[in-house]
């Protein structure tokens, strides 16, 4: 069984023999209890903060979305103008929800995988304080009109400083935990987290210095801007998301990762290629052509790590897909992993000139961004929080129905949002660059199908014939639909926050017994599934030793 | 070397490669660009920012115009930037040497503004458009910016740059809508956006 041991998260400690589910030895149980106890306060503080900012960011996103089709709404309020609330939405999603959830998950994963409790957890609460203060001041600054004016970096320098201090503390804590690890084997999740902890400060420091403190002049700013904007996704959110998926999928289904070698290849090809992407935001723009070309090559090379991870996760899941019916964690994480494959493959092709030039400056790109940050990263973080929080509080989730509401509103919401923005954005780009007349005018004239036929029939490679305001009019119905999908997602977030608040504060009726699943387990559960849950009832500490 | 050291070296070197190529080299390649002098008129292209233009750019940044308006006319074979009349030529790195922060943008909910100073030279047009885009561009989904303007009682003569508002936008007799200083600066900045000169290599 040695091969299984070496590829299971945490090494031999969590070895699961699918055929004979046995509870782990008592010393492992008490070790995990000690680790979870050390993580409880800091991780819950980071999670609670991330959820607060998630709600705020969702509301800002929804208002921004509404303003795209109701431009006169509260127009007299300068602080609510679209150009201010849109960057607030992005920054609070990225640095508020995304980064804080990622750090909470990372701290717990690092402690569990290293089999070491967190030392001095109070420092991590202190770091969260810095981070939250930074987000608050940054939000106020943008709303007050004190934005830096660079996408992804709108927060003023003093906010960047606060975030940097908060990050430095958590990074040092995670790395110290890693350095003290009691496991010889370094699991693939730890490589990804190690990389992310190293790449993010380098990225952030580079842009703070070269774009804001002593700014370089001219278009290199744009190249650096997009090197950062893309790498903060590729080298910070993506590795944390993948680290989490690599840990949780084998844990929940009780089987090891399919291939250790695919894991290695996936990590190193991501490290080698992802950091070259980003300049494709400037295709055919005022930058040297070689810069765009190397970036496009890097984007296409990303197919290798993406395909590698997809195959590895799929082969791990093979034979366990029926468990998606029961486990909330698994369902969120597998949804996110599948979205990762789709968004990355789409992203690779979006770097090609023939795809990029017509559609880059449209809502199509916004759809892609939401597929990445939400359908992939956010859904995996949801899954992780469902897995981790009961282990920190010792309480199971109070309501299976609320988890169902959360899953279906967000899964359906983000899928529809992606489709609406992608299709609407494609029509917008086609009208801006290739169509001879707007789809709307052609439909008025030729009916629905006739209009579509004429629309694509009027294709010219470079055609600026459609009046701009006709293009705008064509986007409005899609933007209205997008707002509706945003409402759906907001409902899901409210359900999730209610669940977390009830769990942390032990409000309302408490569930007893095993973990909260979508459906009752059948009596004839498969061996892997039995491993996932059967041991839970034996421990009072809230599902301590679910595999 | 132990495992962690190899890991560190690997993530360092892979990342350093793109840092050198995408951050360091472009700046080395382009940092020597300077504006050119028109031999007939003696004007500098591009010209350094005036104080008003500089302040106007800050208003542009503060209100997030970049989230809907790009400032780059692309070359390339698969887009219609030139066909739409957004510029007479492709944008060049030289056009941006004074732009800090750059506002090249990634979105065209509204049209590209690289040459808006050429397309719409009139300050009056910009004021009316900023006050409410529906006045000049019916069907636009750009937000109105009434907070850049002041409605006040006319004392003495009407202000020279008071907005000519008719129909549903008309204000009561004896009142006028005038641009605040921020709006004046912003329009100076917009009028500056002009890439119509020829690039000398």
mmCIF file of C-alpha atoms in Angstrom, chain A residues 149-453:
data_model
loop_
_atom_site.group_PDB
_atom_site.id
_atom_site.type_symbol
_atom_site.label_atom_id
_atom_site.label_comp_id
_atom_site.label_asym_id
_atom_site.label_seq_id
_atom_site.Cartn_x
_atom_site.Cartn_y
_atom_site.Cartn_z
ATOM 1 C CA UNK A 149 -6.699 54.153 -11.445
ATOM 2 C CA UNK A 150 -4.988 50.869 -12.246
ATOM 3 C CA UNK A 151 -7.173 47.796 -12.546
ATOM 4 C CA UNK A 152 -6.679 45.335 -9.662
ATOM 5 C CA UNK A 153 -4.590 47.977 -7.846
ATOM 6 C CA UNK A 154 -7.075 50.742 -7.091
ATOM 7 C CA UNK A 155 -6.337 50.733 -3.358
ATOM 8 C CA UNK A 156 -4.048 53.564 -2.161
ATOM 9 C CA UNK A 157 -0.469 52.805 -1.132
ATOM 10 C CA UNK A 158 -1.188 52.903 2.613
ATOM 11 C CA UNK A 159 -3.778 50.174 2.080
ATOM 12 C CA UNK A 160 -1.258 48.101 0.151
ATOM 13 C CA UNK A 161 1.057 48.469 3.126
ATOM 14 C CA UNK A 162 -1.587 47.187 5.542
ATOM 15 C CA UNK A 163 -2.375 44.237 3.283
ATOM 16 C CA UNK A 164 1.294 43.503 2.927
ATOM 17 C CA UNK A 165 1.834 43.367 6.689
ATOM 18 C CA UNK A 166 -1.200 41.119 7.097
ATOM 19 C CA UNK A 167 0.027 38.871 4.324
ATOM 20 C CA UNK A 168 3.586 38.731 5.622
ATOM 21 C CA UNK A 169 2.416 37.480 9.026
ATOM 22 C CA UNK A 170 0.261 34.727 7.545
ATOM 23 C CA UNK A 171 2.952 33.727 5.046
ATOM 24 C CA UNK A 172 5.601 33.467 7.757
ATOM 25 C CA UNK A 173 3.219 31.409 9.898
ATOM 26 C CA UNK A 174 2.388 29.062 7.044
ATOM 27 C CA UNK A 175 6.029 28.642 6.076
ATOM 28 C CA UNK A 176 7.116 28.064 9.703
ATOM 29 C CA UNK A 177 4.432 25.411 10.014
ATOM 30 C CA UNK A 178 5.736 23.851 6.813
ATOM 31 C CA UNK A 179 9.332 23.984 8.074
ATOM 32 C CA UNK A 180 8.346 22.148 11.268
ATOM 33 C CA UNK A 181 6.436 19.446 9.398
ATOM 34 C CA UNK A 182 6.424 16.011 10.946
ATOM 35 C CA UNK A 183 5.860 14.270 7.618
ATOM 36 C CA UNK A 184 8.752 13.448 5.345
ATOM 37 C CA UNK A 185 6.594 13.482 2.254
ATOM 38 C CA UNK A 186 5.586 16.871 0.831
ATOM 39 C CA UNK A 187 2.094 16.548 -0.602
ATOM 40 C CA UNK A 188 1.158 18.258 -3.895
ATOM 41 C CA UNK A 189 -1.135 20.722 -2.080
ATOM 42 C CA UNK A 190 1.880 21.953 -0.149
ATOM 43 C CA UNK A 191 3.841 22.641 -3.323
ATOM 44 C CA UNK A 192 1.031 24.789 -4.657
ATOM 45 C CA UNK A 193 0.707 26.692 -1.389
ATOM 46 C CA UNK A 194 4.451 27.126 -1.149
ATOM 47 C CA UNK A 195 4.508 28.596 -4.648
ATOM 48 C CA UNK A 196 1.577 30.901 -3.970
ATOM 49 C CA UNK A 197 3.123 32.190 -0.738
ATOM 50 C CA UNK A 198 6.248 33.089 -2.611
ATOM 51 C CA UNK A 199 4.732 34.467 -5.842
ATOM 52 C CA UNK A 200 2.074 36.753 -4.415
ATOM 53 C CA UNK A 201 4.369 39.082 -2.408
ATOM 54 C CA UNK A 202 6.779 39.307 -5.341
ATOM 55 C CA UNK A 203 3.946 40.217 -7.693
ATOM 56 C CA UNK A 204 2.422 42.712 -5.307
ATOM 57 C CA UNK A 205 5.718 44.355 -4.403
ATOM 58 C CA UNK A 206 6.698 44.690 -8.066
ATOM 59 C CA UNK A 207 3.546 46.508 -9.063
ATOM 60 C CA UNK A 208 3.464 48.683 -5.977
ATOM 61 C CA UNK A 209 6.967 49.927 -6.733
ATOM 62 C CA UNK A 210 6.916 50.117 -10.527
ATOM 63 C CA UNK A 211 3.367 51.365 -10.997
ATOM 64 C CA UNK A 212 2.683 53.441 -7.897
ATOM 65 C CA UNK A 213 5.742 54.462 -5.888
ATOM 66 C CA UNK A 214 8.197 55.236 -8.698
ATOM 67 C CA UNK A 215 6.030 54.644 -11.744
ATOM 68 C CA UNK A 216 7.663 53.714 -15.026
ATOM 69 C CA UNK A 217 6.411 55.787 -17.922
ATOM 70 C CA UNK A 218 4.187 54.900 -20.818
ATOM 71 C CA UNK A 219 2.910 51.542 -22.002
ATOM 72 C CA UNK A 220 5.250 49.328 -19.931
ATOM 73 C CA UNK A 221 2.825 50.263 -17.136
ATOM 74 C CA UNK A 222 0.119 48.445 -19.052
ATOM 75 C CA UNK A 223 2.319 45.402 -19.598
ATOM 76 C CA UNK A 224 3.160 45.297 -15.884
ATOM 77 C CA UNK A 225 -0.472 45.918 -14.970
ATOM 78 C CA UNK A 226 -1.613 42.843 -16.902
ATOM 79 C CA UNK A 227 1.340 40.727 -15.903
ATOM 80 C CA UNK A 228 0.070 41.350 -12.370
ATOM 81 C CA UNK A 229 -3.655 41.221 -13.115
ATOM 82 C CA UNK A 230 -3.339 37.830 -14.713
ATOM 83 C CA UNK A 231 -0.741 36.375 -12.384
ATOM 84 C CA UNK A 232 -2.654 37.265 -9.247
ATOM 85 C CA UNK A 233 -5.234 34.829 -10.611
ATOM 86 C CA UNK A 234 -2.776 32.315 -11.983
ATOM 87 C CA UNK A 235 -0.153 32.294 -9.252
ATOM 88 C CA UNK A 236 -2.218 33.113 -6.178
ATOM 89 C CA UNK A 237 -5.877 32.104 -6.510
ATOM 90 C CA UNK A 238 -5.278 29.181 -8.865
ATOM 91 C CA UNK A 239 -2.615 27.402 -6.770
ATOM 92 C CA UNK A 240 -4.669 27.781 -3.587
ATOM 93 C CA UNK A 241 -7.765 26.537 -5.392
ATOM 94 C CA UNK A 242 -5.894 23.552 -6.814
ATOM 95 C CA UNK A 243 -4.174 22.802 -3.505
ATOM 96 C CA UNK A 244 -7.593 22.659 -1.877
ATOM 97 C CA UNK A 245 -9.057 20.411 -4.569
ATOM 98 C CA UNK A 246 -6.043 18.094 -4.422
ATOM 99 C CA UNK A 247 -6.614 17.732 -0.688
ATOM 100 C CA UNK A 248 -10.378 17.502 -0.472
ATOM 101 C CA UNK A 249 -11.263 15.208 -3.365
ATOM 102 C CA UNK A 250 -9.173 12.257 -2.068
ATOM 103 C CA UNK A 251 -10.210 13.010 1.517
ATOM 104 C CA UNK A 252 -13.927 12.925 0.874
ATOM 105 C CA UNK A 253 -14.019 9.931 -1.447
ATOM 106 C CA UNK A 254 -11.454 8.029 0.622
ATOM 107 C CA UNK A 255 -9.138 7.249 -2.277
ATOM 108 C CA UNK A 256 -5.669 8.523 -3.102
ATOM 109 C CA UNK A 257 -4.836 10.844 -5.977
ATOM 110 C CA UNK A 258 -4.654 8.866 -9.213
ATOM 111 C CA UNK A 259 -1.100 9.751 -10.238
ATOM 112 C CA UNK A 260 1.761 11.272 -8.302
ATOM 113 C CA UNK A 261 3.644 11.950 -11.530
ATOM 114 C CA UNK A 262 0.786 13.824 -13.140
ATOM 115 C CA UNK A 263 0.656 15.965 -9.983
ATOM 116 C CA UNK A 264 4.335 16.840 -10.355
ATOM 117 C CA UNK A 265 3.972 17.596 -14.023
ATOM 118 C CA UNK A 266 0.869 19.707 -13.456
ATOM 119 C CA UNK A 267 2.580 21.816 -10.818
ATOM 120 C CA UNK A 268 5.825 22.493 -12.633
ATOM 121 C CA UNK A 269 4.215 23.220 -15.981
ATOM 122 C CA UNK A 270 1.902 25.692 -14.245
ATOM 123 C CA UNK A 271 4.895 27.323 -12.578
ATOM 124 C CA UNK A 272 6.724 27.483 -15.891
ATOM 125 C CA UNK A 273 3.937 28.787 -18.136
ATOM 126 C CA UNK A 274 1.242 30.640 -16.214
ATOM 127 C CA UNK A 275 3.442 33.614 -15.374
ATOM 128 C CA UNK A 276 3.897 34.395 -19.077
ATOM 129 C CA UNK A 277 0.217 35.047 -19.665
ATOM 130 C CA UNK A 278 -1.437 38.433 -19.285
ATOM 131 C CA UNK A 279 -0.060 40.589 -22.077
ATOM 132 C CA UNK A 280 -2.759 39.146 -24.334
ATOM 133 C CA UNK A 281 -4.863 41.997 -22.922
ATOM 134 C CA UNK A 282 -2.818 44.220 -25.251
ATOM 135 C CA UNK A 283 -3.035 42.181 -28.465
ATOM 136 C CA UNK A 284 -2.523 44.456 -31.475
ATOM 137 C CA UNK A 285 -2.218 47.331 -29.003
ATOM 138 C CA UNK A 286 0.594 49.845 -28.609
ATOM 139 C CA UNK A 287 3.182 47.393 -27.266
ATOM 140 C CA UNK A 288 6.053 45.594 -29.009
ATOM 141 C CA UNK A 289 4.741 42.607 -30.956
ATOM 142 C CA UNK A 290 7.217 40.156 -29.377
ATOM 143 C CA UNK A 291 5.719 40.875 -25.964
ATOM 144 C CA UNK A 292 2.252 39.825 -27.087
ATOM 145 C CA UNK A 293 3.630 36.794 -28.907
ATOM 146 C CA UNK A 294 5.496 35.337 -25.918
ATOM 147 C CA UNK A 295 2.410 35.883 -23.796
ATOM 148 C CA UNK A 296 0.190 34.144 -26.315
ATOM 149 C CA UNK A 297 2.586 31.188 -26.410
ATOM 150 C CA UNK A 298 2.546 31.038 -22.603
ATOM 151 C CA UNK A 299 -1.258 31.026 -22.628
ATOM 152 C CA UNK A 300 -1.418 28.156 -25.108
ATOM 153 C CA UNK A 301 1.173 26.178 -23.158
ATOM 154 C CA UNK A 302 -1.203 26.359 -20.188
ATOM 155 C CA UNK A 303 -3.196 23.605 -21.891
ATOM 156 C CA UNK A 304 -0.555 21.173 -20.559
ATOM 157 C CA UNK A 305 -0.964 21.813 -16.802
ATOM 158 C CA UNK A 306 -4.716 22.192 -17.172
ATOM 159 C CA UNK A 307 -5.143 18.919 -19.027
ATOM 160 C CA UNK A 308 -2.801 17.215 -16.558
ATOM 161 C CA UNK A 309 -4.787 18.341 -13.526
ATOM 162 C CA UNK A 310 -8.084 17.548 -15.245
ATOM 163 C CA UNK A 311 -7.004 13.983 -16.061
ATOM 164 C CA UNK A 312 -5.603 13.477 -12.586
ATOM 165 C CA UNK A 313 -8.741 14.691 -10.840
ATOM 166 C CA UNK A 314 -11.039 12.847 -13.199
ATOM 167 C CA UNK A 315 -9.201 9.548 -12.760
ATOM 168 C CA UNK A 316 -9.238 10.069 -8.994
ATOM 169 C CA UNK A 317 -12.987 10.642 -9.060
ATOM 170 C CA UNK A 318 -13.693 7.741 -11.410
ATOM 171 C CA UNK A 319 -15.947 5.273 -9.670
ATOM 172 C CA UNK A 320 -16.882 7.858 -7.026
ATOM 173 C CA UNK A 321 -19.053 10.246 -9.007
ATOM 174 C CA UNK A 322 -22.183 8.914 -7.288
ATOM 175 C CA UNK A 323 -20.865 10.477 -4.068
ATOM 176 C CA UNK A 324 -21.649 13.908 -5.553
ATOM 177 C CA UNK A 325 -25.242 13.139 -4.612
ATOM 178 C CA UNK A 326 -24.374 13.165 -0.921
ATOM 179 C CA UNK A 327 -21.382 15.304 -0.032
ATOM 180 C CA UNK A 328 -21.704 19.112 -0.199
ATOM 181 C CA UNK A 329 -17.924 19.539 -0.020
ATOM 182 C CA UNK A 330 -17.352 17.163 -2.895
ATOM 183 C CA UNK A 331 -20.048 18.713 -5.026
ATOM 184 C CA UNK A 332 -18.703 22.245 -4.660
ATOM 185 C CA UNK A 333 -15.096 21.167 -5.181
ATOM 186 C CA UNK A 334 -15.800 19.007 -8.222
ATOM 187 C CA UNK A 335 -17.908 21.796 -9.733
ATOM 188 C CA UNK A 336 -14.960 24.149 -9.199
ATOM 189 C CA UNK A 337 -12.455 21.708 -10.640
ATOM 190 C CA UNK A 338 -14.512 21.204 -13.758
ATOM 191 C CA UNK A 339 -14.868 24.960 -14.118
ATOM 192 C CA UNK A 340 -11.080 25.245 -13.824
ATOM 193 C CA UNK A 341 -10.644 23.028 -16.853
ATOM 194 C CA UNK A 342 -13.209 24.933 -18.874
ATOM 195 C CA UNK A 343 -12.040 28.430 -17.931
ATOM 196 C CA UNK A 344 -8.387 27.613 -18.529
ATOM 197 C CA UNK A 345 -8.950 26.071 -21.927
ATOM 198 C CA UNK A 346 -11.159 29.005 -22.873
ATOM 199 C CA UNK A 347 -8.486 31.388 -21.595
ATOM 200 C CA UNK A 348 -5.811 29.729 -23.694
ATOM 201 C CA UNK A 349 -7.816 30.232 -26.861
ATOM 202 C CA UNK A 350 -8.795 33.773 -25.856
ATOM 203 C CA UNK A 351 -5.127 34.659 -26.238
ATOM 204 C CA UNK A 352 -5.269 33.881 -29.959
ATOM 205 C CA UNK A 353 -5.618 36.965 -32.121
ATOM 206 C CA UNK A 354 -8.571 35.638 -34.080
ATOM 207 C CA UNK A 355 -10.570 35.089 -30.855
ATOM 208 C CA UNK A 356 -9.129 37.976 -28.863
ATOM 209 C CA UNK A 357 -9.460 40.890 -31.259
ATOM 210 C CA UNK A 358 -13.222 40.715 -31.854
ATOM 211 C CA UNK A 359 -14.258 39.839 -28.304
ATOM 212 C CA UNK A 360 -11.639 41.217 -25.922
ATOM 213 C CA UNK A 361 -13.212 44.591 -25.163
ATOM 214 C CA UNK A 362 -16.683 43.172 -24.550
ATOM 215 C CA UNK A 363 -18.747 41.515 -21.822
ATOM 216 C CA UNK A 364 -17.380 38.222 -23.140
ATOM 217 C CA UNK A 365 -14.189 38.896 -21.164
ATOM 218 C CA UNK A 366 -16.231 39.708 -18.059
ATOM 219 C CA UNK A 367 -17.949 36.328 -18.426
ATOM 220 C CA UNK A 368 -14.568 34.611 -18.581
ATOM 221 C CA UNK A 369 -13.401 36.434 -15.456
ATOM 222 C CA UNK A 370 -16.454 35.312 -13.502
ATOM 223 C CA UNK A 371 -16.023 31.727 -14.685
ATOM 224 C CA UNK A 372 -12.500 31.773 -13.271
ATOM 225 C CA UNK A 373 -12.867 33.664 -10.027
ATOM 226 C CA UNK A 374 -16.327 32.361 -9.175
ATOM 227 C CA UNK A 375 -17.128 29.039 -10.842
ATOM 228 C CA UNK A 376 -13.623 27.721 -10.199
ATOM 229 C CA UNK A 377 -12.052 29.442 -7.231
ATOM 230 C CA UNK A 378 -15.045 30.572 -5.188
ATOM 231 C CA UNK A 379 -16.903 27.260 -5.485
ATOM 232 C CA UNK A 380 -13.827 25.368 -4.274
ATOM 233 C CA UNK A 381 -13.502 27.754 -1.326
ATOM 234 C CA UNK A 382 -17.176 27.132 -0.472
ATOM 235 C CA UNK A 383 -16.489 23.399 -0.512
ATOM 236 C CA UNK A 384 -13.451 23.842 1.702
ATOM 237 C CA UNK A 385 -15.344 25.925 4.256
ATOM 238 C CA UNK A 386 -18.056 23.251 4.378
ATOM 239 C CA UNK A 387 -15.358 20.722 5.178
ATOM 240 C CA UNK A 388 -13.240 22.726 7.613
ATOM 241 C CA UNK A 389 -15.664 24.689 9.793
ATOM 242 C CA UNK A 390 -17.346 21.655 11.458
ATOM 243 C CA UNK A 391 -13.863 20.473 12.436
ATOM 244 C CA UNK A 392 -13.099 23.836 14.024
ATOM 245 C CA UNK A 393 -16.368 24.313 15.889
ATOM 246 C CA UNK A 394 -17.213 20.669 16.606
ATOM 247 C CA UNK A 395 -20.701 21.233 15.183
ATOM 248 C CA UNK A 396 -22.294 19.895 12.033
ATOM 249 C CA UNK A 397 -24.081 22.151 9.544
ATOM 250 C CA UNK A 398 -27.549 22.951 10.813
ATOM 251 C CA UNK A 399 -29.551 22.582 7.632
ATOM 252 C CA UNK A 400 -29.151 20.378 4.602
ATOM 253 C CA UNK A 401 -31.828 22.449 2.866
ATOM 254 C CA UNK A 402 -29.843 25.689 3.204
ATOM 255 C CA UNK A 403 -26.782 23.979 1.736
ATOM 256 C CA UNK A 404 -28.942 22.824 -1.154
ATOM 257 C CA UNK A 405 -30.191 26.381 -1.675
ATOM 258 C CA UNK A 406 -26.626 27.642 -1.555
ATOM 259 C CA UNK A 407 -25.393 25.106 -4.074
ATOM 260 C CA UNK A 408 -28.179 25.402 -6.607
ATOM 261 C CA UNK A 409 -28.468 29.200 -6.575
ATOM 262 C CA UNK A 410 -24.731 29.688 -6.998
ATOM 263 C CA UNK A 411 -24.168 26.826 -9.458
ATOM 264 C CA UNK A 412 -27.117 27.778 -11.649
ATOM 265 C CA UNK A 413 -26.480 31.496 -11.114
ATOM 266 C CA UNK A 414 -22.866 31.447 -12.205
ATOM 267 C CA UNK A 415 -23.520 29.094 -15.127
ATOM 268 C CA UNK A 416 -26.254 31.356 -16.449
ATOM 269 C CA UNK A 417 -24.177 34.471 -15.794
ATOM 270 C CA UNK A 418 -21.327 32.979 -17.778
ATOM 271 C CA UNK A 419 -23.597 32.036 -20.668
ATOM 272 C CA UNK A 420 -25.404 35.382 -20.727
ATOM 273 C CA UNK A 421 -22.194 37.425 -20.666
ATOM 274 C CA UNK A 422 -20.440 35.146 -23.143
ATOM 275 C CA UNK A 423 -23.237 35.175 -25.713
ATOM 276 C CA UNK A 424 -24.128 38.832 -25.229
ATOM 277 C CA UNK A 425 -20.446 39.746 -25.378
ATOM 278 C CA UNK A 426 -19.898 37.763 -28.564
ATOM 279 C CA UNK A 427 -22.762 39.548 -30.265
ATOM 280 C CA UNK A 428 -21.365 42.851 -28.982
ATOM 281 C CA UNK A 429 -17.887 42.072 -30.319
ATOM 282 C CA UNK A 430 -19.192 40.807 -33.614
ATOM 283 C CA UNK A 431 -21.208 43.998 -34.054
ATOM 284 C CA UNK A 432 -18.237 46.122 -33.115
ATOM 285 C CA UNK A 433 -15.821 44.467 -35.519
ATOM 286 C CA UNK A 434 -17.412 42.256 -38.175
ATOM 287 C CA UNK A 435 -21.162 42.590 -38.623
ATOM 288 C CA UNK A 436 -22.742 44.729 -41.332
ATOM 289 C CA UNK A 437 -25.856 45.535 -39.284
ATOM 290 C CA UNK A 438 -26.910 45.023 -35.669
ATOM 291 C CA UNK A 439 -28.639 41.797 -34.733
ATOM 292 C CA UNK A 440 -31.558 43.762 -33.306
ATOM 293 C CA UNK A 441 -32.245 45.674 -36.519
ATOM 294 C CA UNK A 442 -31.937 42.512 -38.624
ATOM 295 C CA UNK A 443 -34.367 40.650 -36.362
ATOM 296 C CA UNK A 444 -36.865 43.484 -36.675
ATOM 297 C CA UNK A 445 -36.607 43.171 -40.423
ATOM 298 C CA UNK A 446 -36.276 39.418 -41.009
ATOM 299 C CA UNK A 447 -37.717 37.795 -37.893
ATOM 300 C CA UNK A 448 -35.734 35.820 -35.332
ATOM 301 C CA UNK A 449 -34.054 33.136 -37.421
ATOM 302 C CA UNK A 450 -33.882 35.252 -40.548
ATOM 303 C CA UNK A 451 -32.205 37.959 -38.510
ATOM 304 C CA UNK A 452 -29.604 35.582 -37.098
ATOM 305 C CA UNK A 453 -28.943 34.248 -40.608
#
